[in-house]
Coordinates of C-alpha atoms in Angstrom, one line a residue:
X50 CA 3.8 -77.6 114.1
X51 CA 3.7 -74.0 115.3
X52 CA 3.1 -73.5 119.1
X53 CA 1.0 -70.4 119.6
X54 CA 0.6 -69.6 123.6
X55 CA -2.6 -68.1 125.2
X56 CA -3.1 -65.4 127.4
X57 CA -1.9 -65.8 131.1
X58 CA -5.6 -66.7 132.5
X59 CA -5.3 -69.7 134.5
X60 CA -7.9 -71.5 132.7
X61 CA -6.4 -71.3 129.4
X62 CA -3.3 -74.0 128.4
X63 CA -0.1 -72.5 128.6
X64 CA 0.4 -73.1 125.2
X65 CA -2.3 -73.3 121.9
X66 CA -1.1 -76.1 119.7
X67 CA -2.3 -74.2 116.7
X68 CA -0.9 -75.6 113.3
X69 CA -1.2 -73.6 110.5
X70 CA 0.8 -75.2 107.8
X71 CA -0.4 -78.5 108.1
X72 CA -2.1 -80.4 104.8
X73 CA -5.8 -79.6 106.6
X74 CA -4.9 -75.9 105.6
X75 CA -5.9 -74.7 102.1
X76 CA -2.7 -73.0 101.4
X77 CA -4.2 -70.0 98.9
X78 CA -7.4 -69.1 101.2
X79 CA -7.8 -66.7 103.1
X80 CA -6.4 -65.5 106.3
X81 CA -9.6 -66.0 108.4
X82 CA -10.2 -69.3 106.9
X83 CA -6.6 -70.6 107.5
X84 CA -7.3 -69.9 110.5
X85 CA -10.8 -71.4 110.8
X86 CA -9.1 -74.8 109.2
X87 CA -6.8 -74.9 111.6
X88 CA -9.1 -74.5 114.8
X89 CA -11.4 -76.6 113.7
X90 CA -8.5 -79.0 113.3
X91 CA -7.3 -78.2 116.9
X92 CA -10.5 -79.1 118.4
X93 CA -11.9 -82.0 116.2
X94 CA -8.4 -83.8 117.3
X95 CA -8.4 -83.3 120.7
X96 CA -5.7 -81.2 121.4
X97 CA -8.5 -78.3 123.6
X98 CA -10.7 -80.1 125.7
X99 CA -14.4 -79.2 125.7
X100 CA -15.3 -75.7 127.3
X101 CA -11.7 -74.5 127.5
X102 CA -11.3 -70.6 126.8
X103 CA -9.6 -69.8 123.6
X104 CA -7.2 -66.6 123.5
X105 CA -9.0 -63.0 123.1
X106 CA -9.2 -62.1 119.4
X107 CA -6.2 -59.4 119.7
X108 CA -3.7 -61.9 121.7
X109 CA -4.2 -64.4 118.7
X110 CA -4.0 -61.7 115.9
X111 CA -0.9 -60.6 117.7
X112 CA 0.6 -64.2 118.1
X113 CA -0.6 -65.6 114.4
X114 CA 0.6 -62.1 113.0
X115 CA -2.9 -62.1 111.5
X116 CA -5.1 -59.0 111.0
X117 CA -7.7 -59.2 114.1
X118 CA -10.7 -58.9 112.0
X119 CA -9.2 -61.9 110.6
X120 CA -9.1 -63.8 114.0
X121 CA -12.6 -62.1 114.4
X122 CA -13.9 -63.8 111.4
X123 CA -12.7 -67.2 112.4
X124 CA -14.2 -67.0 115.7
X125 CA -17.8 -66.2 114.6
X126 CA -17.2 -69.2 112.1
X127 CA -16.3 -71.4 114.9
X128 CA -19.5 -70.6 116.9
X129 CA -21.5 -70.1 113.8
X130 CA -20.6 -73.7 113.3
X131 CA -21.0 -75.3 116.6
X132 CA -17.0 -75.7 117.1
X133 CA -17.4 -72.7 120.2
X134 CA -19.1 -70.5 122.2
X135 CA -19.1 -66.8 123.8
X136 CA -20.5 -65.4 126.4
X137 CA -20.4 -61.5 126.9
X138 CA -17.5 -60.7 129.3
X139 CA -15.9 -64.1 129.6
X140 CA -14.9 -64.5 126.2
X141 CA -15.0 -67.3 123.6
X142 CA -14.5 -71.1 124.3
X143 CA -14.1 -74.4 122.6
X144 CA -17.9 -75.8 122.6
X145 CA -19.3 -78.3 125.5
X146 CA -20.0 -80.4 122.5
X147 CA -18.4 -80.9 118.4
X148 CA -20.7 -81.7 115.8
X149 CA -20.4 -84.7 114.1
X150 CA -20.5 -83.1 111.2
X151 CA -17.1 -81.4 111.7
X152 CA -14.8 -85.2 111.0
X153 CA -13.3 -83.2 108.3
X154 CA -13.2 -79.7 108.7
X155 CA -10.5 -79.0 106.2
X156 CA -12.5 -80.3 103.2
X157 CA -15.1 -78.0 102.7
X158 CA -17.3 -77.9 99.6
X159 CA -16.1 -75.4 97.1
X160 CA -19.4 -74.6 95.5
X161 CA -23.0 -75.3 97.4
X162 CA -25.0 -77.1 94.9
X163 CA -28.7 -75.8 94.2
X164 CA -31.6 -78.7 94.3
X165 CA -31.9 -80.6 91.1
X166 CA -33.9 -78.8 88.3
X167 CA -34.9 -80.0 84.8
X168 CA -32.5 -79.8 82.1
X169 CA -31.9 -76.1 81.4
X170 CA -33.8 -74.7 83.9
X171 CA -33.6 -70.7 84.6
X172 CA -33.2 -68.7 87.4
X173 CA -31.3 -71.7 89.0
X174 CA -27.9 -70.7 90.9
X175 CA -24.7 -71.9 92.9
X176 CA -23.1 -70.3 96.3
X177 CA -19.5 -70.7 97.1
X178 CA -19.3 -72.9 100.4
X179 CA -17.2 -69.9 102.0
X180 CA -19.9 -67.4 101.0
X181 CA -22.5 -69.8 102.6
X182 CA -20.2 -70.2 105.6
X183 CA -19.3 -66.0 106.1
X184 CA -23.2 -66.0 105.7
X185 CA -23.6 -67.9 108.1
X186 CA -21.4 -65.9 110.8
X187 CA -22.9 -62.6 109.8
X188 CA -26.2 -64.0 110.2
X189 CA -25.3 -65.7 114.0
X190 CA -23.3 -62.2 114.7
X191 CA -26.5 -60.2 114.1
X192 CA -28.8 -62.5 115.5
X193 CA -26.1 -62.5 119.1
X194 CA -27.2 -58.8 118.8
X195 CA -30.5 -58.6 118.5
X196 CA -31.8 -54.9 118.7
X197 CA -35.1 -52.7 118.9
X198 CA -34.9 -51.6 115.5
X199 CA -36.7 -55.4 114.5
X200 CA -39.5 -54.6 117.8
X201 CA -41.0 -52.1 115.2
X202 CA -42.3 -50.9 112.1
X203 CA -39.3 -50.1 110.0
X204 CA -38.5 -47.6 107.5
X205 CA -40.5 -48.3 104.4
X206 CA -37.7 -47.9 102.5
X207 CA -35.5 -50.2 104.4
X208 CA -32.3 -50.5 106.8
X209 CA -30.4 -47.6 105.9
X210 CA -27.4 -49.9 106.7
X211 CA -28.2 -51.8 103.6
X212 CA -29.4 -48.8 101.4
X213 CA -25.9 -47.4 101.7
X214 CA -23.9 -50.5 101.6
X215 CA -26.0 -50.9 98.5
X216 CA -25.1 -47.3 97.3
X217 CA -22.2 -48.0 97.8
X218 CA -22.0 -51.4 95.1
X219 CA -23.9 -49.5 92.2
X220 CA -21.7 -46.8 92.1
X221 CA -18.2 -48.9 92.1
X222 CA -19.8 -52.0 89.5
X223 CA -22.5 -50.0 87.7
X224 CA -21.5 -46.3 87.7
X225 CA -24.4 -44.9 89.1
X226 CA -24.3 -42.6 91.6
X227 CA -26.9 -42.1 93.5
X228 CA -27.7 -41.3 97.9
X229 CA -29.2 -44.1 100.0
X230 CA -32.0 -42.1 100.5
X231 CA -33.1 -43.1 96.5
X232 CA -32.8 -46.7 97.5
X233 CA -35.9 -48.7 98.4
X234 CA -35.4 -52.5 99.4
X235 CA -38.1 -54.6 98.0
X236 CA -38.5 -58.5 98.5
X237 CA -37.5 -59.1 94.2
X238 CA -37.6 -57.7 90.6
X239 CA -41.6 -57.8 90.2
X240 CA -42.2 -56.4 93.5
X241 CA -39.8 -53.2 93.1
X242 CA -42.3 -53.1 89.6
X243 CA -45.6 -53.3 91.1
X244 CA -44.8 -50.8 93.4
X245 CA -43.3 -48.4 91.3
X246 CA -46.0 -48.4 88.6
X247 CA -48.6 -47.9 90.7
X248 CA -46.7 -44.8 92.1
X249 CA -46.6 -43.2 88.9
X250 CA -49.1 -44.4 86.6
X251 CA -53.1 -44.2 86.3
X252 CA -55.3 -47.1 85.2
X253 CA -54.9 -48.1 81.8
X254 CA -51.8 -46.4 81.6
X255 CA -49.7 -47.1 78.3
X256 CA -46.0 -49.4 79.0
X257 CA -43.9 -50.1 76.5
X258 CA -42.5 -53.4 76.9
X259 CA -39.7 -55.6 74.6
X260 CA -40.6 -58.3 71.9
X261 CA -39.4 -60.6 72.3
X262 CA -39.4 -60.1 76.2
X263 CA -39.7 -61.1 79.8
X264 CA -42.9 -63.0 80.4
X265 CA -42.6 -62.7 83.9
X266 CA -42.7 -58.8 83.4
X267 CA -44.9 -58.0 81.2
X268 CA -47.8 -60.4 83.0
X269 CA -47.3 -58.5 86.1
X270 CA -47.5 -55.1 84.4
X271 CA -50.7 -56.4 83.0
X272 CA -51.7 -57.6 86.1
X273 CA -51.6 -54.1 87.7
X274 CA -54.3 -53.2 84.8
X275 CA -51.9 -51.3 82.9
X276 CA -51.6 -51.5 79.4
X277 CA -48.7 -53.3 78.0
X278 CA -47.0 -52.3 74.4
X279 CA -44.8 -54.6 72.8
X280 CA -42.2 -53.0 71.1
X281 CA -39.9 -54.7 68.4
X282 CA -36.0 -55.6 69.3
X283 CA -33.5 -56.2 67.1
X284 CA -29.3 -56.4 67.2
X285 CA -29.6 -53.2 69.0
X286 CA -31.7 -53.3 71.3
X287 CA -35.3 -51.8 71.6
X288 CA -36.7 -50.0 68.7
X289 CA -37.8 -46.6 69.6
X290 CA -39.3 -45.3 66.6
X291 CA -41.7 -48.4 66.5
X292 CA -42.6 -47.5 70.5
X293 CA -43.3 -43.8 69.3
X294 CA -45.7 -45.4 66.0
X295 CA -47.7 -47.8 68.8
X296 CA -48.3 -45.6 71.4
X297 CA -46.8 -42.2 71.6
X298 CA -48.6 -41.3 74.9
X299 CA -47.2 -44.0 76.4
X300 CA -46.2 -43.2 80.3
X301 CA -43.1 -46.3 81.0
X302 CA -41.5 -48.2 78.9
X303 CA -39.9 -51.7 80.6
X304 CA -36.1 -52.7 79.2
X305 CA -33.2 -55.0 79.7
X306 CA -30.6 -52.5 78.1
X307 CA -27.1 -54.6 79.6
X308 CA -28.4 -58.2 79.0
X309 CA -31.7 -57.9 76.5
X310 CA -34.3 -61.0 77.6
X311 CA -34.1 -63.4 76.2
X312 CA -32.4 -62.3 73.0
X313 CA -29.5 -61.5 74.6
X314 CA -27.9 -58.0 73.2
X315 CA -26.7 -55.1 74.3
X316 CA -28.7 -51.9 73.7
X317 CA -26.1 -49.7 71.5
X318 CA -25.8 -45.9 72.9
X319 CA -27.4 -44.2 70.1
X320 CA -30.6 -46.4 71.4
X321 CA -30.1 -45.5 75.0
X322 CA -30.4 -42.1 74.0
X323 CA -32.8 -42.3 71.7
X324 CA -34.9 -44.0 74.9
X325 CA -33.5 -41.5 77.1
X326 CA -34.8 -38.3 74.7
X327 CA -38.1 -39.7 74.0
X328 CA -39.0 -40.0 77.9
X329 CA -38.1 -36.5 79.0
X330 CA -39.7 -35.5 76.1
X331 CA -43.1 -37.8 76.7
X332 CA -42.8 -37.1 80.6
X333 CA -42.3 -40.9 81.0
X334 CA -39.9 -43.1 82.9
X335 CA -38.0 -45.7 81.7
X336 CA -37.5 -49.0 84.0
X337 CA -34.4 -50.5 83.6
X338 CA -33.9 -54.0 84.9
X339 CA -30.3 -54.7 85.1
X340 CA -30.9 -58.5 85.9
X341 CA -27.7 -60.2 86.1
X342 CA -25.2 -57.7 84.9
X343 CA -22.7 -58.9 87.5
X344 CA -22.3 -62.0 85.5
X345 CA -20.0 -60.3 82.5
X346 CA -17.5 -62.8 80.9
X347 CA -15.6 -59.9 78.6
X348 CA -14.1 -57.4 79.6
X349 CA -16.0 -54.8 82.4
X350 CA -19.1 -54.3 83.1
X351 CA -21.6 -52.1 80.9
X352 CA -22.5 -48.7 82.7
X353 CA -26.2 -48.5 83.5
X354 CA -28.6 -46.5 81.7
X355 CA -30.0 -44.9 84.8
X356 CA -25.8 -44.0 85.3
X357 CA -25.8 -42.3 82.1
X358 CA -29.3 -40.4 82.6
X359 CA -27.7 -39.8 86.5
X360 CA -31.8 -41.3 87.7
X361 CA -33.6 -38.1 86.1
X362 CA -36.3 -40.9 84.3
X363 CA -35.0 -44.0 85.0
X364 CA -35.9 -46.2 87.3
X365 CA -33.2 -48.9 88.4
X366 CA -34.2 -52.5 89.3
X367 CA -31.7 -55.0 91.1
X368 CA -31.6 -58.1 92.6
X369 CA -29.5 -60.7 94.7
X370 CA -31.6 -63.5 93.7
X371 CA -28.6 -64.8 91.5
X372 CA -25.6 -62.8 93.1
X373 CA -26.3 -64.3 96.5
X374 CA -29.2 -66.9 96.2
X375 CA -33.2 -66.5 95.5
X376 CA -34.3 -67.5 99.3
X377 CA -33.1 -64.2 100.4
X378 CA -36.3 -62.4 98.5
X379 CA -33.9 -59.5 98.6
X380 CA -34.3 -57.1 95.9
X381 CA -34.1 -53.2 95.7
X382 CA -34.8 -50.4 93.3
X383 CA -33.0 -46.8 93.0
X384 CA -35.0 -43.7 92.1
X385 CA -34.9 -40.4 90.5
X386 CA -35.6 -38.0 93.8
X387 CA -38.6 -36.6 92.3
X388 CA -40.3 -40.2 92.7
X389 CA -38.9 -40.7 96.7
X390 CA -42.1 -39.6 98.6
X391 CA -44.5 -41.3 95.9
X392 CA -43.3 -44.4 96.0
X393 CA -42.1 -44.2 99.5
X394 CA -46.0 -43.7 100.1
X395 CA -47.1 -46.7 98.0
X396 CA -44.7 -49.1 99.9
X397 CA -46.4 -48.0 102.9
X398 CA -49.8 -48.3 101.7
X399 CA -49.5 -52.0 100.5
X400 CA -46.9 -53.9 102.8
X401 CA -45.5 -51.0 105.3
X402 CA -41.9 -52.2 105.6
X403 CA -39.6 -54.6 104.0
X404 CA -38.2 -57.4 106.8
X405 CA -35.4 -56.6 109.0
X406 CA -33.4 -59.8 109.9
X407 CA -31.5 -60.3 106.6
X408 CA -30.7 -56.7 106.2
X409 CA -27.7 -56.6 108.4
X410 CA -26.0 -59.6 107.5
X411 CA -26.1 -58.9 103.4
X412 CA -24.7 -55.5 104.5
X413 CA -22.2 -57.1 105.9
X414 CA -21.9 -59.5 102.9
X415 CA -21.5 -56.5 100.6
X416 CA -19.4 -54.2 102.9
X417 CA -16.6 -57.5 104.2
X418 CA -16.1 -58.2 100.1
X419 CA -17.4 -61.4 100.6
X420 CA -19.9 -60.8 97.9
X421 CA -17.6 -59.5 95.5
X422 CA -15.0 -62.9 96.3
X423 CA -18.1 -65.1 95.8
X424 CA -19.6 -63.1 92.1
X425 CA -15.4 -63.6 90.8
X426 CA -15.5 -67.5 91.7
X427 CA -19.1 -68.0 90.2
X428 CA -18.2 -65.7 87.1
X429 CA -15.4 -68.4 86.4
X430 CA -17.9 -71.5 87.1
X431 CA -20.3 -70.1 84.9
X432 CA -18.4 -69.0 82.1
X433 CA -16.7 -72.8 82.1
X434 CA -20.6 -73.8 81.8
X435 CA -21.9 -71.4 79.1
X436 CA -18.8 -72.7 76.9
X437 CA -19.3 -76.5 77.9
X438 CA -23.0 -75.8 77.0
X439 CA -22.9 -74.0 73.9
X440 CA -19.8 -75.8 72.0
X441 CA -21.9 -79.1 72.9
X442 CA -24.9 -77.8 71.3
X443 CA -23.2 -76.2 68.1
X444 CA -21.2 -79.8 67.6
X445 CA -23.9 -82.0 68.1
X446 CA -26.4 -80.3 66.4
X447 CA -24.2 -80.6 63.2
X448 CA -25.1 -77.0 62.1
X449 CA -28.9 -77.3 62.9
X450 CA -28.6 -74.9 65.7
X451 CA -26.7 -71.4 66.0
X452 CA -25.5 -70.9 69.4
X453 CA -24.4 -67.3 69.7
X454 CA -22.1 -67.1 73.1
X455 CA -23.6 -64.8 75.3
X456 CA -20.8 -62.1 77.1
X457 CA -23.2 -61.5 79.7
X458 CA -25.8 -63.6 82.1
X459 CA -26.9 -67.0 82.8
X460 CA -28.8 -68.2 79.5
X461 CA -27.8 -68.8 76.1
X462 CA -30.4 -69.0 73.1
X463 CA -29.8 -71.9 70.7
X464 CA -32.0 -70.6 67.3
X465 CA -32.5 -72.7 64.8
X466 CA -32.8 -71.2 60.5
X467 CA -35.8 -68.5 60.6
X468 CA -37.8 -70.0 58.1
X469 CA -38.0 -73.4 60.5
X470 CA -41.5 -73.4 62.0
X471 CA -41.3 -72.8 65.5
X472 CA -43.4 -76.0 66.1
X473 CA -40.4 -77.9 65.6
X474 CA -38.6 -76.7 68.5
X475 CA -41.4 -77.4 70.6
X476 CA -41.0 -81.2 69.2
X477 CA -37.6 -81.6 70.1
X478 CA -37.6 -79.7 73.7
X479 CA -40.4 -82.4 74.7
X480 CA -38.9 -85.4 73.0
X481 CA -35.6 -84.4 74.5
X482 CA -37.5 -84.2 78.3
X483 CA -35.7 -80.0 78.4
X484 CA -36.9 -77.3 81.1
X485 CA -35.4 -74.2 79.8
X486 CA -38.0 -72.1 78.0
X487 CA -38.7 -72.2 74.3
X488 CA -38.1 -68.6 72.2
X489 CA -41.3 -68.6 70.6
X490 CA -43.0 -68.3 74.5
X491 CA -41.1 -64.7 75.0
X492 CA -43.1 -62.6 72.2
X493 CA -46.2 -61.1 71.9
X494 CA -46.9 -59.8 68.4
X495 CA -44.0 -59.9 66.6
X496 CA -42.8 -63.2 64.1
X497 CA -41.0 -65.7 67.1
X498 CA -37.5 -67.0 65.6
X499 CA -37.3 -70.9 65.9
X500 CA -35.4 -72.1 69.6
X501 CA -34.6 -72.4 72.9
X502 CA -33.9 -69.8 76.0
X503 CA -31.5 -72.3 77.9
X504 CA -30.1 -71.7 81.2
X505 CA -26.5 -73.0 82.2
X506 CA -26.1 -71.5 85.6
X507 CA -26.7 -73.9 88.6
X508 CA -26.4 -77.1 86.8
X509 CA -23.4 -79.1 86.6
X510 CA -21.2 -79.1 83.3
X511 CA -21.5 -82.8 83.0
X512 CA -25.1 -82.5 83.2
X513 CA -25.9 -79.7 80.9
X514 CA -23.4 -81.8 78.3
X515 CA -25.7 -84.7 78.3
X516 CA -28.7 -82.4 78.3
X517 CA -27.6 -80.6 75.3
X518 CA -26.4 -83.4 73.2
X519 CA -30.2 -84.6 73.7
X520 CA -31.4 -81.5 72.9
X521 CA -29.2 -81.5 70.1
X522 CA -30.0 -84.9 68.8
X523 CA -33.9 -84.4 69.4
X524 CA -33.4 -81.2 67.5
X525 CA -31.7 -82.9 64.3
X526 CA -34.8 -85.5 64.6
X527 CA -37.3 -83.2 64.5
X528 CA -36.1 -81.8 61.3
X529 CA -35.7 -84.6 59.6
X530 CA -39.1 -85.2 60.6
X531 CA -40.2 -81.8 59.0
X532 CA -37.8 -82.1 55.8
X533 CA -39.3 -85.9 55.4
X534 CA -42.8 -84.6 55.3
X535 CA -42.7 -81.5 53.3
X536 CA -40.9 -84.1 50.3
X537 CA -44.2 -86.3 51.1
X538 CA -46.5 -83.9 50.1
X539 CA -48.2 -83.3 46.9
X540 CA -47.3 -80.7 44.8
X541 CA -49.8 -78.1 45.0
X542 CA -52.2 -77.4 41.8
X543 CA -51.6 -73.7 40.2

């Protein structure tokens, strides 16, 4: 066991019986949580008695050859977590009482499971434990500090702190530059929308919008009393040339360039810049929702389409509902400079000022890299799910459903042969009990394709492997059912 001594304050023990090798030490985690394990170890076993001074952050870093931010870390776990306490000027010491929680402090949950959902339900995540836990210190930290800046009507626009932390992340995993004075927190996706549009568009304003495409979206463009324009997608994305044919006047045009809804592909550059050309030349703006483009299983992440046009039209839309978790109703929006005092206005005008209490501690997430450890551990849980799910599905179907593997995001679509009637995969979804959403639900005007928008993210692999060979079976069912019908009917008279 190694012996770490304290300081020389009289109240301290002359030596810390610290062990930081022992098996309640995950050996390949982190400095600060070594260190956390082996604390918590320390005082759930007895060896500090209740209310007894631990050493000042530098003395430990010094003793434990740990970085101090490390030991710093640790600490605000500890209290975080009930194991200690600090008081300004007297410095931090083992709690007056341990939580009962804390028997086994060395066998923390690797992944936070979300609530149960149906079978294939969307928009359903997991957390790392040690995300949740770091969370949870930033969260205390800030809340230890508490300041004037939450005693008054904020910034419209939000922390700056946050703007530039956010800044910051676009330009390293998006390639877009951009200054934190184009960044406007919102509370999600369809807020940043809402408030945009009605910064830049009139009543009864034209908006493009993909078919098939996000419900979700194009309800809430509607909504504003704008006019929505559904545009055909194919392989490549959004098909300009129909958008110009529909409505040439049109003043936005809504995509998902990285990670098409629900369909799944990538818009190809000669597209982009087709887009890109037809709304300088139009005077429109294009909104780009890059919903879950951290979530890329090949190879590096696609650069934006408001990176390649540098925010001249486009509007970029962003989220940590499904990097971090959806109860933080913590979204954010970058704009092109021209648009800053317009929209700036209309955030003011309908809810003043995004909250302030969160802001500090997902800076903190993003500027520590504990967002960027938690999105590489749920990248590798998710891509072990989307296989699990979509092998299962293209087995046990028996070749009734394609399953193309998606390189990007947290659904899969599982289509069955175009010239099956879309009716069928209603049959099987409810005979098989599925959430997920069926394809046919995502279009508007255009001929829906035959099958399922399935998410895999947030459920557990065994569980989506039942689901799907359900699905699967309910799905073979169905067309038998169909097949068995169209032999029983009568030939039709010429």
């Amino acid at each position: 066991m190694q012996k770490i001594p304290t300081n020389s304050s009289s109240r301290a023990k002359p030596e810390l019986p610290l062990d930081l090798t022992g098996p309640h030490v995950t050996a390949d985690a982190s400095a600060a949580h070594r260190l956390y394990q082996a604390l918590c170890e320390m005082i759930v076993s007895g060896l500090v008695k209740p209310g007894e001074p631990l050493p000042p952050s530098r003395t430990l870093a010094r003793q434990t050859g740990f970085r101090r931010n490390a030991v710093v870390t640790a600490y605000e776990r500890l209290i975080a977590d009930g194991f200690a306490g600090a008081t300004v000027g007297s410095g931090t010491f083992v709690a007056a009482r341990i939580p009962k929680r804390a028997a086994e402090p060395n066998k923390p949950k690797v992944v936070l499971e979300a609530p149960k959902q149906g079978a294939f339900a969307l928009g359903c995540t997991h957390i790392d434990e040690r995300a949740v836990q770091r969370f949870r210190a930033f969260v205390g930290r800030r809340m230890r500090a508490f300041g004037s800046e939450h005693l008054h009507y904020g910034d419209p626009r939000g922390s700056r702190e946050l703007r530039v932390a956010i800044a910051d992340h676009l330009l390293s995993a998006r390639g877009l530059r951009c200054d934190p004075d184009q960044i406007m927190l919102t509370s999600g996706t369809l807020h940043a929308l809402r408030l945009v549009l009605s910064a830049i568009l009139k009543s009864s304003d034209q908006v493009w919008c993909e078919d098939p495409g996000y419900p979700a979206a194009r309800k809430t463009i509607a909504h504003c009393g704008y006019r929505t324009v559904p545009v055909p997608v194919d392989e490549h994305g959004m098909r300009v040339p129909k958008g110009r044919i529909a409505a040439p006047s049109a003043r936005a045009a809504y995509v998902t360039p990285s990670h098409q809804f629900p369909l799944g592909v990538q818009m190809s550059m000669p597209r982009r810049l087709e887009l890109l050309d037809w709304a300088k030349q139009a005077g429109a703006f294009v909104l780009e929702d890059d919903y879950d483009s951290e979530f890329r299983y090949d190879g590096a992440p696609l650069m934006s389409l408001a990176g390649i046009d540098r925010l001249q039209r486009v509007i970029y839309l962003g989220t940590f509902a499904k990097t971090l978790f959806p109860g933080l109703r913590i979204g954010y929006c970058a704009l092109p400079e021209r648009l800053i005092a317009e929209v700036t206005a209309a955030r003011a005008a309908l809810d003043r000022f995004p909250g302030t209490l969160m802001e500090g501690a997902v800076a903190d997430m993003l500027n520590s890299g504990a967002f960027a450890a938690n999105l590489k551990r749920m990248r590798k849980l998710y891509r072990e799910a989307r296989d699990a799910l979509a092998e299962t599905l293209e087995i046990a179907s028996g070749g009734a459903l394609s399953v193309p593997v998606p390189s990007q995001g947290l659904h899969l679509v599982a289509r069955f042969d175009p010239a099956v009637d879309p009716a069928v995969a209603a049959h099987a979804k409810q005979a098989a009990g599925a959430e997920g959403w069926l394809l046919a639900d995502t279009y508007t005007r255009g001929r829906p394709l035959p099958g399922f928008v399935l998410g895999f993210s947030g459920h557990l692999v065994p569980q989506l492997v039942a689901s799907a060979e359900r699905l699967a079976r309910e799905s073979r069912a169905a067309l038998g059912a169909r097949d068995k019908g169209a032999k029983g009917k009568p030939a039709r008279r010429a």
